[in-house]
Coordinates of C-alpha atoms in Angstrom, one line a residue:
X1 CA -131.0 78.4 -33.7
X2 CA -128.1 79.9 -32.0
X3 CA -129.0 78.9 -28.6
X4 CA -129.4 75.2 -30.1
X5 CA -125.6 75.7 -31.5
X6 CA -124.6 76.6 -28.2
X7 CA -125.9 73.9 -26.0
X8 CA -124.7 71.6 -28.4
X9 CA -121.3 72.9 -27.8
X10 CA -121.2 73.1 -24.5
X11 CA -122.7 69.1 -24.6
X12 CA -119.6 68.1 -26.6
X13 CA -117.4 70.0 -24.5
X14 CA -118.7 68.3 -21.4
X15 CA -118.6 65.1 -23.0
X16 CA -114.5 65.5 -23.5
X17 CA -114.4 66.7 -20.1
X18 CA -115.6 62.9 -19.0
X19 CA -113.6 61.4 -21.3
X20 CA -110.6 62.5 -20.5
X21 CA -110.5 60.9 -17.2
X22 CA -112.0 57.8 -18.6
X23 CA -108.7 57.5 -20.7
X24 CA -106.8 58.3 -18.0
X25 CA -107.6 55.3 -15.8
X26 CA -107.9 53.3 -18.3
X27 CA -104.0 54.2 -19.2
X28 CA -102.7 53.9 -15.3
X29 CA -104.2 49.9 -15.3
X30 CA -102.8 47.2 -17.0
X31 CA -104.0 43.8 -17.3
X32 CA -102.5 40.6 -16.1
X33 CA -101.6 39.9 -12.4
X34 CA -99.3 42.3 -10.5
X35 CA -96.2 40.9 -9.0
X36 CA -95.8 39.4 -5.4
X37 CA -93.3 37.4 -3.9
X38 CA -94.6 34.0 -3.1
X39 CA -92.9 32.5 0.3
X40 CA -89.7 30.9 -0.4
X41 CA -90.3 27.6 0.8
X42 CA -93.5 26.5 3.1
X43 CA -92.2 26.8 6.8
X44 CA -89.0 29.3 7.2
X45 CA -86.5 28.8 9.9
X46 CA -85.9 31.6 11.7
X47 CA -82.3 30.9 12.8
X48 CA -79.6 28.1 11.1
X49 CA -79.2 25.1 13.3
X50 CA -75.0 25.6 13.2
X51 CA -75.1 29.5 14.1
X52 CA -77.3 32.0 15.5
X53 CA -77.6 33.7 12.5
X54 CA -81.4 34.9 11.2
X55 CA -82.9 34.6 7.6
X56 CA -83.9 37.9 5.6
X57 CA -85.4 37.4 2.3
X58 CA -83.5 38.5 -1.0
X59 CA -83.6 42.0 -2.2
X60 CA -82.2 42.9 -5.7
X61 CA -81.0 46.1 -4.8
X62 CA -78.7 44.3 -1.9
X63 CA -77.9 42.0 -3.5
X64 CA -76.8 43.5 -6.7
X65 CA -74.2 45.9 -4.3
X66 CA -70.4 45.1 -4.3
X67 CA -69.5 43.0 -1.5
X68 CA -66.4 44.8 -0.8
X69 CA -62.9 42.9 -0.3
X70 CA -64.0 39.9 2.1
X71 CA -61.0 38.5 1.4
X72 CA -59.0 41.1 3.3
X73 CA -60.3 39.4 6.5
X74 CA -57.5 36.5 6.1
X75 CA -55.2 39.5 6.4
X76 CA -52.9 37.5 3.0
X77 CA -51.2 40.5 0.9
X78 CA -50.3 38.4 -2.0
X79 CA -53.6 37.2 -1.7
X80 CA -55.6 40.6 -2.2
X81 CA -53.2 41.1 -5.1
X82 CA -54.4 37.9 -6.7
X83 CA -58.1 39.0 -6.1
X84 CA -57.0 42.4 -7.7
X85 CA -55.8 41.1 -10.5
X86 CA -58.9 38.5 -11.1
X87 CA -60.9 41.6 -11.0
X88 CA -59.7 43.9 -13.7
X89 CA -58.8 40.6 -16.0
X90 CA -61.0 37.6 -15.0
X91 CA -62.6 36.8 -18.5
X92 CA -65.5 34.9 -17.1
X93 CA -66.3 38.0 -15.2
X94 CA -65.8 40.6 -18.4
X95 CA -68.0 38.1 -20.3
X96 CA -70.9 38.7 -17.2
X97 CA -70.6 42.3 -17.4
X98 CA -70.8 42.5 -21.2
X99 CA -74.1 40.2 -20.1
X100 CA -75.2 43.3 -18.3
X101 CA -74.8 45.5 -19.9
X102 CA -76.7 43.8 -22.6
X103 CA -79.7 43.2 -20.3
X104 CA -79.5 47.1 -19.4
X105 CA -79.7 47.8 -23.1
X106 CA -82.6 46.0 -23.7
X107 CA -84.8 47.1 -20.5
X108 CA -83.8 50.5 -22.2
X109 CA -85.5 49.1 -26.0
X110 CA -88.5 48.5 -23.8
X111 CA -88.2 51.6 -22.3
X112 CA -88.3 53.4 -25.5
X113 CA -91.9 51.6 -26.6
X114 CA -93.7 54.4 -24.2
X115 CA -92.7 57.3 -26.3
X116 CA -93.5 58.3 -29.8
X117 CA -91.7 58.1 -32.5
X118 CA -90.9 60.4 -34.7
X119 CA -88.9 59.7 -38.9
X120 CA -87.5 62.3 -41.7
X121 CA -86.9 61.3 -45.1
X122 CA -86.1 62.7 -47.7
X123 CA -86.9 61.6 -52.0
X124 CA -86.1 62.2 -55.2
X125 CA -87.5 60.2 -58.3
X126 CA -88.5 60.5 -61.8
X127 CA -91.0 58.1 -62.8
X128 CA -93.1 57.8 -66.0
X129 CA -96.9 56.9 -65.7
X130 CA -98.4 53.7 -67.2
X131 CA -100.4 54.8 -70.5
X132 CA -102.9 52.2 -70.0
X133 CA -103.8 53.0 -66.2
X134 CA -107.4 54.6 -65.5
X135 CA -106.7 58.6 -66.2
X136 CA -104.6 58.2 -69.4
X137 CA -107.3 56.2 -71.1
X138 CA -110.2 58.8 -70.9
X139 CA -110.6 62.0 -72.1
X140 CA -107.5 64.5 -73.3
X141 CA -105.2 62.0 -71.5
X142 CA -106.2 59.0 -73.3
X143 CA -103.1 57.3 -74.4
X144 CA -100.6 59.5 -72.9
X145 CA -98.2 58.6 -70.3
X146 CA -96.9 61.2 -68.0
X147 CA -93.2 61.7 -67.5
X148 CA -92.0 64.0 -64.5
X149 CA -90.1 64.3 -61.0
X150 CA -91.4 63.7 -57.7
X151 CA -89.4 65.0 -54.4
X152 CA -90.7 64.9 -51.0
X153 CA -89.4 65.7 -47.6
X154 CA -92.0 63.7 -45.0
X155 CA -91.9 63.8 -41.4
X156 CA -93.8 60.7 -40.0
X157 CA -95.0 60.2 -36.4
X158 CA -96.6 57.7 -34.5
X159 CA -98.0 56.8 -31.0
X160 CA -99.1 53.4 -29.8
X161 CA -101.7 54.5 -27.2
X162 CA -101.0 51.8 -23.7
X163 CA -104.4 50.8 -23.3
X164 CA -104.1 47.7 -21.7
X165 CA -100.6 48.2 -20.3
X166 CA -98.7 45.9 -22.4
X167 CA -95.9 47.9 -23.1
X168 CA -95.8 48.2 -19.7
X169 CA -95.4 44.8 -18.8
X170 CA -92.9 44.6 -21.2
X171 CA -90.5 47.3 -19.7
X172 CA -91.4 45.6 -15.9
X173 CA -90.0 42.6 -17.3
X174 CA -86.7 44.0 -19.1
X175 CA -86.4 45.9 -15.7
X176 CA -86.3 42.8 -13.5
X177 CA -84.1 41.1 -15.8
X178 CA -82.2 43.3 -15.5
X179 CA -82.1 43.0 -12.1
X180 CA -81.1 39.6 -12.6
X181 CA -78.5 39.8 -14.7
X182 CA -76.8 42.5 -12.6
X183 CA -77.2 39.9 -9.6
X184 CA -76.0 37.0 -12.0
X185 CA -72.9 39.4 -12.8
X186 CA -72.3 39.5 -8.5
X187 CA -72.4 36.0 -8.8
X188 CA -70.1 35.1 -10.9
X189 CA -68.0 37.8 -9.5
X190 CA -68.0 36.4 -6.1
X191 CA -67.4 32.9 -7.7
X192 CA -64.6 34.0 -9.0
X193 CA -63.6 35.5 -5.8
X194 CA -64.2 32.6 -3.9
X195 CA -62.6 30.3 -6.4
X196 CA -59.2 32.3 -6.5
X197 CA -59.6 32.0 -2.4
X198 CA -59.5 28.5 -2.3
X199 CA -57.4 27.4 -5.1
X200 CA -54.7 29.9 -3.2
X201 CA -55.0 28.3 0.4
X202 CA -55.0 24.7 -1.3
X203 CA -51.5 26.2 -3.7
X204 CA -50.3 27.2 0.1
X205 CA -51.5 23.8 1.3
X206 CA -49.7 21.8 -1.1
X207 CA -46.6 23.4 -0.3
X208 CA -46.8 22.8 3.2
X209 CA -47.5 19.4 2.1
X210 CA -44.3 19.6 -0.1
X211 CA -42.0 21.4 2.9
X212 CA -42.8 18.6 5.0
X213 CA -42.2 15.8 3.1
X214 CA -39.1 17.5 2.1
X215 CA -38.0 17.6 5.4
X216 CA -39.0 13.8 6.2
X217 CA -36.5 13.0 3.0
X218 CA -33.7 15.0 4.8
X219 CA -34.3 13.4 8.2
X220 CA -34.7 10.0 6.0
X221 CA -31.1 10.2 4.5
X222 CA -29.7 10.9 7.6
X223 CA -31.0 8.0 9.1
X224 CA -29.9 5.6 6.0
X225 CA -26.5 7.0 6.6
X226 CA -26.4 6.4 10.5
X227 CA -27.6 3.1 9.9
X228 CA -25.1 1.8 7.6
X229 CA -22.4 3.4 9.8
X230 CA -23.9 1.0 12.6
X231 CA -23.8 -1.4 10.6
X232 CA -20.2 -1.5 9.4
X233 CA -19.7 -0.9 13.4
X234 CA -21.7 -3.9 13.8
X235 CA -24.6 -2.5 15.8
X236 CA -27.3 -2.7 13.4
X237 CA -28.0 -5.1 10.3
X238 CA -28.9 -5.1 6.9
X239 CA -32.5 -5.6 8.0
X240 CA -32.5 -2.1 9.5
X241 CA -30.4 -0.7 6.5
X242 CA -33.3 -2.3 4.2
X243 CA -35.9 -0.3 6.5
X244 CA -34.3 3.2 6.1
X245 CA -34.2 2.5 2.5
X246 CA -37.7 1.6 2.1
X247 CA -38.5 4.9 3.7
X248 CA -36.5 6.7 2.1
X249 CA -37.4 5.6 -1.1
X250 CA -41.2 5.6 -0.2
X251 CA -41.0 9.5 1.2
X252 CA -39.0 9.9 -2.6
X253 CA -42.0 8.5 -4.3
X254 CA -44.6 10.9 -3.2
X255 CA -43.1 14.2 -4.2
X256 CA -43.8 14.2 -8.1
X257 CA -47.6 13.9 -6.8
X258 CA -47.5 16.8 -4.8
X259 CA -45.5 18.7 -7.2
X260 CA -48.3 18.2 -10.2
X261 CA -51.1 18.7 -8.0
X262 CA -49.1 22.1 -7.1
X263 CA -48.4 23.0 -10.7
X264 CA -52.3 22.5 -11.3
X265 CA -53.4 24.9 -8.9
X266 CA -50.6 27.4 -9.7
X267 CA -52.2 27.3 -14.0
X268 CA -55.5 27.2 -12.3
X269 CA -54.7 30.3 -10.2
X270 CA -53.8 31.6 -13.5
X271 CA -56.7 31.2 -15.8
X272 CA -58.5 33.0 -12.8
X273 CA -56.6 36.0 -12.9
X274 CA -56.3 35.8 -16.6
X275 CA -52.8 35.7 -17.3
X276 CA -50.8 32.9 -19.1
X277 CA -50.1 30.1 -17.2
X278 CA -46.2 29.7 -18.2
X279 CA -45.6 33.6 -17.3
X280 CA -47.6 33.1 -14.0
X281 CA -45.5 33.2 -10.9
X282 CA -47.4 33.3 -7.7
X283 CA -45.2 34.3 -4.6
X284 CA -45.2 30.5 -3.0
X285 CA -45.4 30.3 1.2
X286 CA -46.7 27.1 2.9
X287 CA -49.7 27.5 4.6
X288 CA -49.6 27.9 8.4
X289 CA -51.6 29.3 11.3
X290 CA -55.5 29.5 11.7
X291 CA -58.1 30.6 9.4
X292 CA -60.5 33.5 10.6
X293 CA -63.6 31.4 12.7
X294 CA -66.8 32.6 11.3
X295 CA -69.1 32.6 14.9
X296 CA -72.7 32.7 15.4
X297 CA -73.6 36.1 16.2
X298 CA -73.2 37.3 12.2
X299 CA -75.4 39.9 10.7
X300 CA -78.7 39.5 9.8
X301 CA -78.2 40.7 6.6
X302 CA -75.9 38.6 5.0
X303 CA -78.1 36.0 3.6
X304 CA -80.5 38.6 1.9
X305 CA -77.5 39.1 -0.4
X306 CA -76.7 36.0 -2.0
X307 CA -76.7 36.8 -5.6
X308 CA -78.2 33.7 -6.9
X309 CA -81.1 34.6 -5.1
X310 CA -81.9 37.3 -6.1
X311 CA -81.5 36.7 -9.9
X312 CA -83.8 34.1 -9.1
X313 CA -86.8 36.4 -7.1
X314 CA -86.5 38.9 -10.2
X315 CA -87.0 35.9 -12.7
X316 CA -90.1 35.6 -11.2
X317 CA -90.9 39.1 -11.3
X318 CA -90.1 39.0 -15.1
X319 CA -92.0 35.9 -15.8
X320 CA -95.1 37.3 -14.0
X321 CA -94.5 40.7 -16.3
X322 CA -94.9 38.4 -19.2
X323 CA -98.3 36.7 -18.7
X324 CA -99.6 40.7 -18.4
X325 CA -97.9 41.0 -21.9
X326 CA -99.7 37.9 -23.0
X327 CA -102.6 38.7 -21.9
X328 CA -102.8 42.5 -23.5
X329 CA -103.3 40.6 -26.8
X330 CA -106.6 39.6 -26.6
X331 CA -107.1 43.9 -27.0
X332 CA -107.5 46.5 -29.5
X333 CA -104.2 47.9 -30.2
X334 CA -104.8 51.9 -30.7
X335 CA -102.3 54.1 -32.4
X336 CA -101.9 57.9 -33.4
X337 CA -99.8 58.3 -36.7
X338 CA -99.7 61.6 -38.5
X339 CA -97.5 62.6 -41.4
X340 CA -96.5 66.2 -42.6
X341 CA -93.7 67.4 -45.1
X342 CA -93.3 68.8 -48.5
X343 CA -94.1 67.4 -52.2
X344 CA -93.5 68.8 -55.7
X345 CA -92.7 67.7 -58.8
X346 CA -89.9 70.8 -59.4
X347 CA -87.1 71.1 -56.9
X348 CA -87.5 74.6 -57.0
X349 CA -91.1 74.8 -55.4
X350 CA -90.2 71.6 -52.8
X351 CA -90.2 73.7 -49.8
X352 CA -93.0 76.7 -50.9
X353 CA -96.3 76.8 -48.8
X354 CA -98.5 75.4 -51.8
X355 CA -96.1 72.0 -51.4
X356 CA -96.7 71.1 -48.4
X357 CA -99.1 68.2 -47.0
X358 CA -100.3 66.4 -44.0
X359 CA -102.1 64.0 -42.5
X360 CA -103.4 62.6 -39.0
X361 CA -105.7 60.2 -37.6
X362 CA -105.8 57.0 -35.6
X363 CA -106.0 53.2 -36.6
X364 CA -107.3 50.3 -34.3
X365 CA -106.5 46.9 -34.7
X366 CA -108.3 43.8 -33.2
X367 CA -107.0 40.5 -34.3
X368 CA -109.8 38.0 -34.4
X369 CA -108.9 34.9 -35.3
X370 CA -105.4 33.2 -35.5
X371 CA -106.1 29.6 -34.3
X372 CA -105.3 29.9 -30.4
X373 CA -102.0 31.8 -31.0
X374 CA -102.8 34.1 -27.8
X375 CA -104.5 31.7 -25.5
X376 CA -101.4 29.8 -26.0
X377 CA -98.8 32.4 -25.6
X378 CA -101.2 33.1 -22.3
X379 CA -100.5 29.0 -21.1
X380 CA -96.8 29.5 -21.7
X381 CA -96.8 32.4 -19.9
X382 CA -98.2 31.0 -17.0
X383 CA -95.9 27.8 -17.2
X384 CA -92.8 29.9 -17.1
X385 CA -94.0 31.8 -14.5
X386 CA -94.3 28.1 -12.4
X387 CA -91.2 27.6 -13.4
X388 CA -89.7 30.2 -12.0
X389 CA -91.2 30.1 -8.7
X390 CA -90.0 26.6 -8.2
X391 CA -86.1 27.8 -9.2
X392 CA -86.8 30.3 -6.8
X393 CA -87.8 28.4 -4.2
X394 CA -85.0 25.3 -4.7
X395 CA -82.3 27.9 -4.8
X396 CA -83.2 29.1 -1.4
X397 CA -83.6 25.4 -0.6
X398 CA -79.8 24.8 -0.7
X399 CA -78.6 28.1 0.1
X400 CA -79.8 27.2 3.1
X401 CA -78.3 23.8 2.8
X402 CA -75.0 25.0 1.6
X403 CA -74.6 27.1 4.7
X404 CA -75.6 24.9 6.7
X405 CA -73.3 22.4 5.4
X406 CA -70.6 24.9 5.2
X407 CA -71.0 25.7 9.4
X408 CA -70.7 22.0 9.6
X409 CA -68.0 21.4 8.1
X410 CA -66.3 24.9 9.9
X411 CA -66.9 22.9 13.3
X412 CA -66.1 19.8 12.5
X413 CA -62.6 20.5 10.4
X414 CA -61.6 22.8 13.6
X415 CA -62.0 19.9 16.1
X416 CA -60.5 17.5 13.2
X417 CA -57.1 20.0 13.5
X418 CA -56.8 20.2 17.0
X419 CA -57.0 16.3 17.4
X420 CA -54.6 15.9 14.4
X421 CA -52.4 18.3 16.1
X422 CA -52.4 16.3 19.3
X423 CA -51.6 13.2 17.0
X424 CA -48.6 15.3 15.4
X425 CA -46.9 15.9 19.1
X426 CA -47.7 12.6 20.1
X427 CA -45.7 11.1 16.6
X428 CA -43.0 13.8 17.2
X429 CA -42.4 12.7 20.4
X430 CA -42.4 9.2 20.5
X431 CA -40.4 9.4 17.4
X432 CA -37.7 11.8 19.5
X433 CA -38.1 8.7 22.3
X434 CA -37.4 6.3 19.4
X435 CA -34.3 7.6 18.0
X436 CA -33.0 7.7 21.4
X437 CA -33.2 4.6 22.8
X438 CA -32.4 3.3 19.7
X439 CA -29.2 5.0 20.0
X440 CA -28.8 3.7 23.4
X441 CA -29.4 0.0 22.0
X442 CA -32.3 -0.3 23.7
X443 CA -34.6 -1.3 20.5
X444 CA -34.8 -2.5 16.8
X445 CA -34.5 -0.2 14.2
X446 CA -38.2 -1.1 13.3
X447 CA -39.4 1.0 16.0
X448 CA -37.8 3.8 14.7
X449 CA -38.8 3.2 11.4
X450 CA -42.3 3.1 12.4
X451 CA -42.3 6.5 14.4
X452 CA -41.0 7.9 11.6
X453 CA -43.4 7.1 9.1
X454 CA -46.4 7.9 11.7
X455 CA -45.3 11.4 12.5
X456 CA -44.8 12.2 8.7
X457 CA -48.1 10.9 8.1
X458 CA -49.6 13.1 10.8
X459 CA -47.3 16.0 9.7
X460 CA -48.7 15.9 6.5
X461 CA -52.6 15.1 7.4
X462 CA -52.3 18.5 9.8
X463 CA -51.6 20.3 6.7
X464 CA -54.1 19.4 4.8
X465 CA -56.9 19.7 7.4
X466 CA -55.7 23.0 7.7
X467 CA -56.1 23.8 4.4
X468 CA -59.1 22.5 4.2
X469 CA -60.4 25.1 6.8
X470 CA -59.2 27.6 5.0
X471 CA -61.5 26.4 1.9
X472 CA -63.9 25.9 4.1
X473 CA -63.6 29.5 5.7
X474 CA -63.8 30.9 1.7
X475 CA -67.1 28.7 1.1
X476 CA -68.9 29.4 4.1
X477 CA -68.5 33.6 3.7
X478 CA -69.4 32.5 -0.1
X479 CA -72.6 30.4 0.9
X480 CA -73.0 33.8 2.8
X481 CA -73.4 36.2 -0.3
X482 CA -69.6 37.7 0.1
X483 CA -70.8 40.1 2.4
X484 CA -68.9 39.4 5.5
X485 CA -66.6 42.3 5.6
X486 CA -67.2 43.8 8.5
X487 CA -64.4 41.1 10.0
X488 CA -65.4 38.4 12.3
X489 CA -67.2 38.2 15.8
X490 CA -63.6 36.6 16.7
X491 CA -60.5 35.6 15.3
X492 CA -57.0 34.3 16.3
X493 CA -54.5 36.9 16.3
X494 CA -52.4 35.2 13.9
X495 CA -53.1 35.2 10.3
X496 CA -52.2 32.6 7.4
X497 CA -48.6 33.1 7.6
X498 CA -48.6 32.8 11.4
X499 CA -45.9 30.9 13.3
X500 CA -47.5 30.0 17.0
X501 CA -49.0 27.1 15.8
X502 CA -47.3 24.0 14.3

C-alpha cells in the first residue's frame, strides 16, 4: 500500500514536471501573423534621377530622432530666432506632443494587461435578513429575521493567463502606435519648421519686391520732373510728359499689393510662432544673395527619416498586431483569481484569526456562439491591415515624387536666376543708354519709357525667382526628412543677406 502511494506520487510529480514546459511554450506563441515589412512599392530605384542620392527604407527609431537645426545652414540669425520661438510656442506642435504623449499612455494601459492585479476594500454594513427566506422559515428560525453588522476587509487578485498571446498583440500594437505618433509629432514639427522657412524667405522676398519698386517710383518722379522741365524748355512734349505720368502712376499702383501680400506673411509668420499678430514685429531685410545648393552626393540616410514614413511602416505594424488580437478570440480565456481578507459581524473580532477567509481557483471561458461577431472582427482586421499597406506604400510613392520634384525645381529655378539676371543687366543697361541719348536728343521719350518699365520688370522678376529658391531650398531638405544638417556638399560663400550678387 505504501509503495502504491509512492509511485503514485512520484507519477503526479512527473506529470507537473511535463506540464510545465507545455505551458511554457504555449505562453511564448501567440497566434495571428507576425509582422514583416512588405516592399514599399514593386521595383525600387536605387538612386533619384535629379541627384546621386541612394534610397534606405524607413526606420521608426530614425525617424522619430530630432533633426537638429537644418535651418542654421542658411546661416539667417533672425531666422533661427523665429524657428526658436516656433518651437517652445507653436500650438500645432504642443497639440502633437500632447498626441504623444497620449499614445505613450496608452501602449503603457496595454502594457499593464501582462501583470496581475491586485484590489483592497474595505465594508461596513448592517443589514436585516428577510423573514420569509429559506433558514428563517424552518425550525427555531422560522419567522425570525436576523438583524446584525457585517465588516470585511477583502483583498482580491486576479491573473488573465496569455495563452494565445492576445494581450500581447495588443501591447505590439499600442507600441507601434506609438511609434507612429512620435513620428507624426517629427512631422508636424518639421512642418512647422519648414513652413516658418518659407513664409520668412517669401516676407524677405516681398520686401525686395517692395525696395525695388520703391526705387523705380523715385527714379519715376525724377524723370516726370526732368520731362516737364524739357518741356517748358521746349525739348520734349506733352506726349512724353503723359508717358512719365503713366509710369509713374502705374509703378504707384502696385505697391498696396505688395504691401498686403507682406502684411499676410508677417500674421502668418506669427500664428507660426504663436504670438499675436498685432504685437508681432519681425526684423524686415530684403532678400538677397544665393540660397545653400543642395548637390548630389548627400547622405544615404536622409530619406530613411522622413517622418511620414515611418508613422506609416508602424501603422502597418499595428494593424497586423490587431488581426493576432482578433484572432485570440476564437480561444479559452484562462484566469487565476483568488480572494483573502477578514469578515465578522463585530468590529472588535474583524481582524482576529477565526475572521479571516479566502479563496482561489481558476475560471475558463469559451464563448460559443455570438452570430459571427469574431470572424468579423477577424475580416476587419485584415481589411485594415490592406489598408495600411497601401498608405504605406503611396506615401513612399510621393516622397519620392516630392523629392524628385523638389531637385527639379532646385535646377531649374537656379538656371531661371541666372538668365533673369542676365535680362536685369541687359534692362539696366540699355535703360542707362536710353536716358543718355535721350539727353543728348538723340531719341523719343518712348524709348526711355520703355527701358524703364522692362528693367523694373526684370528687377522685380529676379527677386522673386530668388525667393523662390529659397522655398524651394526649405522644401527640398523638407522632402528630405529635415535631416540635412551636416551642411551642404557646396555652397556660395555668401549667405541670405549677401551683397555680391544683384
Amino acid at each position: 500500500m505504501r509503495r502504491e502511494r509512492l509511485l503514485a506520487r512520484l507519477l503526479r510529480r512527473t506529470a507537473a514536471a511535463a506540464l510545465i514546459p507545455a505551458l511554457l511554450a504555449t505562453l511564448s506563441c501567440a497566434v495571428g501573423p507576425d509582422y514583416r515589412r512588405p516592399e514599399a512599392v514593386a521595383r525600387m530605384p536605387e538612386r533619384f534621377e535629379g541627384a546621386g542620392v541612394t534610397w534606405r527604407r524607413t526606420e521608426p527609431a530614425s525617424a522619430a530622432m530630432p533633426k537638429g537645426p537644418w535651418w542654421e545652414v542658411f546661416g539667417d540669425p533672425e531666422l533661427n530666432r523665429l524657428e526658436s520661438e516656433a518651437a517652445s510656442a507653436n500650438q500645432d506642435l504642443r497639440a502633437a506632443a500632447a498626441r504623444y504623449a497620449e499614445a505613450r499612455a496608452s501602449a503603457d494601459v496595454a502594457r499593464s494587461g501582462l501583470f496581475p492585479r491586485l484590489a483592497a476594500a474595505f465594508s461596513a454594513t448592517r443589514q436585516q435578513d428577510s423573514r420569509n427566506r429559506p433558514l428563517s422559515t424552518t425550525g427555531e428560525a422560522a419567522g425570525k429575521g436576523f438583524t446584525y453588522d457585517n465588516y470585511t476587509v477583502p483583498f482580491d487578485a486576479g491573473y488573465e493567463v496569455d495563452l494565445w498571446g492576445r494581450v500581447r498583440r495588443q501591447l505590439q500594437g499600442a507600441r507601434a502606435s506609438e511609434q507612429a505618433s512620435a513620428a507624426d509629432w517629427q512631422g508636424v514639427r518639421l512642418s512647422v519648421e519648414a513652413e516658418v522657412a518659407a513664409d520668412y524667405f517669401t516676407l524677405r522676398s516681398l520686401l525686395a519686391e517692395e525696395r525695388a519698386l520703391a526705387a523705380s517710383v523715385e527714379a519715376y518722379r525724377k524723370s516726370l520732373e526732368l520731362t516737364r522741365n524739357r518741356r517748358e524748355a521746349g525739348l520734349s512734349s506733352d506726349l512724353d510728359v503723359a508717358q512719365a505720368e503713366t509710369l509713374l502712376n502705374a509703378a504707384l499702383a502696385q505697391q498696396p499689393a505688395l504691401e498686403e501680400a507682406r502684411l499676410r506673411f508677417v500674421h502668418a509668420l506669427a500664428v507660426l510662432v504663436g504670438q499675436s499678430a498685432p504685437l508681432f514685429h519681425p526684423d524686415e531685410e530684403a532678400l538677397a544673395g544665393d540660397p545653400p545648393l543642395i548637390r548630389p552626393g548627400l547622405p544615404s540616410t536622409l530619406l530613411e527619416r522622413r517622418p511620414d514614413v515611418a508613422a506609416a511602416e508602424r501603422r502597418m505594424a499595428a494593424a497586423n498586431a490587431a488581426i493576432g488580437a482578433a484572432e485570440a478570440a476564437f480561444f479559452p480565456v484562462l484566469k487565476l483569481g483568488g480572494a483573502a481578507g477578514f469578515q465578522s459581524i463585530e468590529s472588535g473580532t474583524l481582524l482576529s484569526a477565526p475572521s479571516r477567509f479566502w479563496a482561489v481557483g481558476p475560471s475558463l471561458a469559451l464563448p460559443l456562439f455570438e452570430g459571427g461577431q469574431r470572424r468579423a472582427g477577424v475580416r476587419s482586421a485584415k481589411a485594415r491591415y490592406d489598408e495600411t499597406v497601401a498608405l504605406y506604400r503611396q506615401t513612399v510613392l510621393k516622397a519620392f515624387a516630392e523629392v524628385e520634384d523638389d531637385l527639379a525645381a532646385q535646377r531649374l529655378l537656379e538656371e531661371q536666376y541666372e538668365r533673369e539676371r542676365a535680362a536685369y543687366l541687359s534692362a539696366k543697361r540699355q535703360l542707362e543708354l536710353a536716358e543718355e541719348r535721350y539727353r543728348g536728343g538723340l531719341v523719343s521719350y518712348l524709348q526711355v519709357t520703355s527701358a524703364q518699365s522692362a528693367a523694373q520688370a526684370r528687377e522685380q522678376a529676379l527677386a522673386v525667382v530668388r525667393g523662390e529658391r529659397y522655398v524651394a531650398a526649405v522644401s527640398l531638405i523638407k522632402a528630405l526628412g529635415g535631416s540635412w544638417g551636416e551642411g551642404p556638399a557646396s555652397a556660395p560663400p555668401d549667405g541670405p543677406s549677401g551683397r555680391n550678387r544683384p
